[in-house]
PDB file of C-alpha atoms in Angstrom:
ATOM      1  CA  UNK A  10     147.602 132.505  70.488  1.00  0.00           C
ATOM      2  CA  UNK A  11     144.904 134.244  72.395  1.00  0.00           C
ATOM      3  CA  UNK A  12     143.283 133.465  75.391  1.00  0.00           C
ATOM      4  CA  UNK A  13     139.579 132.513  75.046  1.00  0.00           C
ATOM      5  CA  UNK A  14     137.141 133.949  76.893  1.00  0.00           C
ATOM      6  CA  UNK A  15     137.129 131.650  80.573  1.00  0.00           C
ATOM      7  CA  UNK A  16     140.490 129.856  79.906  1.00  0.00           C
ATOM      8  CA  UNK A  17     142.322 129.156  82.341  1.00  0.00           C
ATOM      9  CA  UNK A  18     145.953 130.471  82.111  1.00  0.00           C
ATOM     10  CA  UNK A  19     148.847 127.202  83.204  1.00  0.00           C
ATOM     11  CA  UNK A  20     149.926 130.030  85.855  1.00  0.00           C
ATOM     12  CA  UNK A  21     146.487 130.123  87.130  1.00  0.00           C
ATOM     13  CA  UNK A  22     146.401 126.609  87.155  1.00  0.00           C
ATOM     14  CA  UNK A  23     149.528 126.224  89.289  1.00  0.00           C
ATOM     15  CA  UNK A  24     148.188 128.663  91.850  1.00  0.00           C
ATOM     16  CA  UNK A  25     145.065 126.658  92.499  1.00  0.00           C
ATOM     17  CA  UNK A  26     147.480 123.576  92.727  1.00  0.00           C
ATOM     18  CA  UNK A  27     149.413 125.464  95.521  1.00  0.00           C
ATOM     19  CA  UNK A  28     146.461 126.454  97.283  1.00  0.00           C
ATOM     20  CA  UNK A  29     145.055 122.549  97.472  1.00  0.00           C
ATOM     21  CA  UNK A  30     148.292 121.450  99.073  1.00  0.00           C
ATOM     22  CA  UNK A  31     148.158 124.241 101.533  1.00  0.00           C
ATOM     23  CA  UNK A  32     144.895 123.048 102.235  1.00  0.00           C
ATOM     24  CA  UNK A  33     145.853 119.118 102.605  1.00  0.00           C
ATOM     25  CA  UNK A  34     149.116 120.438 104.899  1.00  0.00           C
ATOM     26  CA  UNK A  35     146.719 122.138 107.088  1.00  0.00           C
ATOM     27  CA  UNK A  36     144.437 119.042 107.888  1.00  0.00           C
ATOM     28  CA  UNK A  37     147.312 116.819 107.339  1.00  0.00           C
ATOM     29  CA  UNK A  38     147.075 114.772 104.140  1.00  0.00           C
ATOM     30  CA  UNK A  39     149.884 116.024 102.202  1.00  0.00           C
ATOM     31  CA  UNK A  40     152.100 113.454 103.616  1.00  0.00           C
ATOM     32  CA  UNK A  41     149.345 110.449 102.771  1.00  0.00           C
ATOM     33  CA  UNK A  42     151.004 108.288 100.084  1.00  0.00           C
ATOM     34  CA  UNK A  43     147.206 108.332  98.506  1.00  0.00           C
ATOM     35  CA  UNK A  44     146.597 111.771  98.738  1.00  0.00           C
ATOM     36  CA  UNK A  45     150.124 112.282  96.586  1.00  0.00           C
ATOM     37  CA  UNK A  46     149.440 109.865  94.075  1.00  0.00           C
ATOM     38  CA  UNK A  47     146.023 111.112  93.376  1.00  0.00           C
ATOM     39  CA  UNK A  48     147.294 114.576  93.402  1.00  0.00           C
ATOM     40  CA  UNK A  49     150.072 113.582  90.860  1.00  0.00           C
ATOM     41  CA  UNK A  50     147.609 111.820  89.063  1.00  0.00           C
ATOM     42  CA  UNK A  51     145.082 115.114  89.516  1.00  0.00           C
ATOM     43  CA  UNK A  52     148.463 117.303  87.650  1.00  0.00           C
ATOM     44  CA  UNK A  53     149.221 114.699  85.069  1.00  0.00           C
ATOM     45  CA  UNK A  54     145.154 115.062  83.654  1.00  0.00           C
ATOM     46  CA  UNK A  55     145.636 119.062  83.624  1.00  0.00           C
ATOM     47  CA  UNK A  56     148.639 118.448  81.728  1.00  0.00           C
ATOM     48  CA  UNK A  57     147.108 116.218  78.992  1.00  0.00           C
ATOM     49  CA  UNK A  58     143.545 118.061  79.158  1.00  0.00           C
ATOM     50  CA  UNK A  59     146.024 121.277  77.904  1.00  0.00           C
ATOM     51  CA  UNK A  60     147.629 119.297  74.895  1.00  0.00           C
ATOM     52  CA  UNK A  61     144.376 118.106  73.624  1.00  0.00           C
ATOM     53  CA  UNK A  62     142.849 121.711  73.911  1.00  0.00           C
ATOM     54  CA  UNK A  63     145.596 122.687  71.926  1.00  0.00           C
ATOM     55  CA  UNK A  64     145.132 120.057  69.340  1.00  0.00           C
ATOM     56  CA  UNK A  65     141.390 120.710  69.400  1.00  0.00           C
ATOM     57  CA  UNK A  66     142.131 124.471  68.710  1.00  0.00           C
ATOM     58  CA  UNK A  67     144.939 123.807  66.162  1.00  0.00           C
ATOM     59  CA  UNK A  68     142.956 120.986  63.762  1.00  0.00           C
ATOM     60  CA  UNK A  69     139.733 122.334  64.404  1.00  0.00           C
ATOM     61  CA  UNK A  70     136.311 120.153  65.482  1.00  0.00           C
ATOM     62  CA  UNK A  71     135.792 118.494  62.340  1.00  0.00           C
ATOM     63  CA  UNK A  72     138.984 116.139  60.519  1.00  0.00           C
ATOM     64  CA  UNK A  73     139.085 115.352  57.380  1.00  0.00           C
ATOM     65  CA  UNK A  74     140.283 110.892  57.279  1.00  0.00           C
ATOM     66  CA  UNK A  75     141.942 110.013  53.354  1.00  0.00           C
ATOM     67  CA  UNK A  76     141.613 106.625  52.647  1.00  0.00           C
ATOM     68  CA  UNK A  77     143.566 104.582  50.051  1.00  0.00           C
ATOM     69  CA  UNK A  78     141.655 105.191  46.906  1.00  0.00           C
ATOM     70  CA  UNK A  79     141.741 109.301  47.735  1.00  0.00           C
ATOM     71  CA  UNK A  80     138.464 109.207  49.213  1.00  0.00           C
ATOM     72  CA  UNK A  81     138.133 111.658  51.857  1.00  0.00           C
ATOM     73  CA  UNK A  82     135.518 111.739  55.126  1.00  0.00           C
ATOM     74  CA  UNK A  83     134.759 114.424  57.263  1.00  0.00           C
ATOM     75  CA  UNK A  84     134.679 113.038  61.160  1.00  0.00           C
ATOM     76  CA  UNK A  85     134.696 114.857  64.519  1.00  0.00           C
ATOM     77  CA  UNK A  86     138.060 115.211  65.557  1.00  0.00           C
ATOM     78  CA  UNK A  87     139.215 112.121  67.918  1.00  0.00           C
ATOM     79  CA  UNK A  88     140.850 114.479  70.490  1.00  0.00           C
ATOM     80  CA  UNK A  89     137.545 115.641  71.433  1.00  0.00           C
ATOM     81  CA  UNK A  90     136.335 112.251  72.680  1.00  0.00           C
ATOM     82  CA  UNK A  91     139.726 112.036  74.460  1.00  0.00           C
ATOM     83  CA  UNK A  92     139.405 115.514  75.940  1.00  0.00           C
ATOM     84  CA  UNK A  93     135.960 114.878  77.598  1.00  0.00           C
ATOM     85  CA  UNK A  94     137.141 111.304  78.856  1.00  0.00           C
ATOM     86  CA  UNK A  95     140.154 113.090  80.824  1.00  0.00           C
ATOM     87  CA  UNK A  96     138.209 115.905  82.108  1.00  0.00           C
ATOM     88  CA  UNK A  97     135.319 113.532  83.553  1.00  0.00           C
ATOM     89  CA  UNK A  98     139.018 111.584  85.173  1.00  0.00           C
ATOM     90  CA  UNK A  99     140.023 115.038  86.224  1.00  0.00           C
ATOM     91  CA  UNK A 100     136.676 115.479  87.867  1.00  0.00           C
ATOM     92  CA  UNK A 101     136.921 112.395  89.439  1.00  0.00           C
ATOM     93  CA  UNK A 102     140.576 112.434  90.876  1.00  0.00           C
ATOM     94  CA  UNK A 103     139.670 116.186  92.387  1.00  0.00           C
ATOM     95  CA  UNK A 104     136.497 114.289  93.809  1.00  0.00           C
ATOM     96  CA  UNK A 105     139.019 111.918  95.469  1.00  0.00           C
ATOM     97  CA  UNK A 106     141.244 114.605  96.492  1.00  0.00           C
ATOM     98  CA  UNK A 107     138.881 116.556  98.522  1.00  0.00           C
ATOM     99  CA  UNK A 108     137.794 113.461 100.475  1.00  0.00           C
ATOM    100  CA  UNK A 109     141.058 112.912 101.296  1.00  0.00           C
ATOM    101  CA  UNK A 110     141.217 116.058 102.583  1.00  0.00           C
ATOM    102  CA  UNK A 111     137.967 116.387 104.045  1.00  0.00           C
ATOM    103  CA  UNK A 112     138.702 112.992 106.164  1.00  0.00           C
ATOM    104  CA  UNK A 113     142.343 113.489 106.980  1.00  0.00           C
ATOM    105  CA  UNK A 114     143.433 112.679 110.822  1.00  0.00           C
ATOM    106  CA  UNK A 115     144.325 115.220 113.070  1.00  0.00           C
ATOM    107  CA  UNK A 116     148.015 116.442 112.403  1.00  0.00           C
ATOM    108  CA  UNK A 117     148.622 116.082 115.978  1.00  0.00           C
ATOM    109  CA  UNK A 118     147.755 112.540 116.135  1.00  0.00           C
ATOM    110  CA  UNK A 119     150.796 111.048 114.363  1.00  0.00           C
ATOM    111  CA  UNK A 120     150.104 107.431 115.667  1.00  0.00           C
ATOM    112  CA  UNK A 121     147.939 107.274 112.480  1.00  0.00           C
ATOM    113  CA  UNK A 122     148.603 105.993 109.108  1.00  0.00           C
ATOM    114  CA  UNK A 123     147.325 106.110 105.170  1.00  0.00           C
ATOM    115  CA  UNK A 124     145.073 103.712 105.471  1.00  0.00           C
ATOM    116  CA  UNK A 125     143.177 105.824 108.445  1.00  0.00           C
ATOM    117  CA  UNK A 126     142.003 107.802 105.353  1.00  0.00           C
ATOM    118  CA  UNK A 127     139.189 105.335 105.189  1.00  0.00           C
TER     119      UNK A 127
END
């Protein structure tokens, strides 16, 4: 299937990933048990925001629902809703992330823990 215009390729998506933990190893965080689970976290919504894309893409916006008697209704397609719902968590968890990095203690002060983060 074809790219659309302003998608964003999994590869592409794996570089920026790279590039945020280069930046959280060079002020530190990338050992913080909170920065890793948000990152994880951060993955897991790119992940699922790519399935639903695809499912948006393959059924289309608009479903058709067949009830019992045969009767058909035309609805928006449920993955939408789910779709928007994950990206705004997305937005969110990167949100998160760059605080983390942002207020991350000095590398060379190792006498600090996770919770210094806050």
């Amino acid at each position: 299937m074809a790219r659309r215009k302003g998608e964003i390729s999994p590869a592409q998506l794996k570089k920026q990933a790279a590039e945020i933990l280069e930046k959280a190893k060079a002020k530190g965080a990338e050992q913080s048990y909170m920065f890793l689970t948000a990152f994880q976290r951060y993955q897991e919504h790119l992940e699922h925001l790519t399935e639903l894309q695809k499912a948006i893409q393959e059924a289309g916006i608009l479903v058709e629902k067949e009830y019992v008697k045969g009767r058909k209704n035309i609805y928006v397609n449920p993955a939408i809703t789910a779709y928007n719902a994950t990206a705004s968590a997305a937005d969110k968890t990167a949100q998160v992330l760059l605080k983390y990095i942002e207020v991350a203690p000095d590398p060379a002060d190792r006498a600090l823990d996770a919770f210094d983060l806050f």
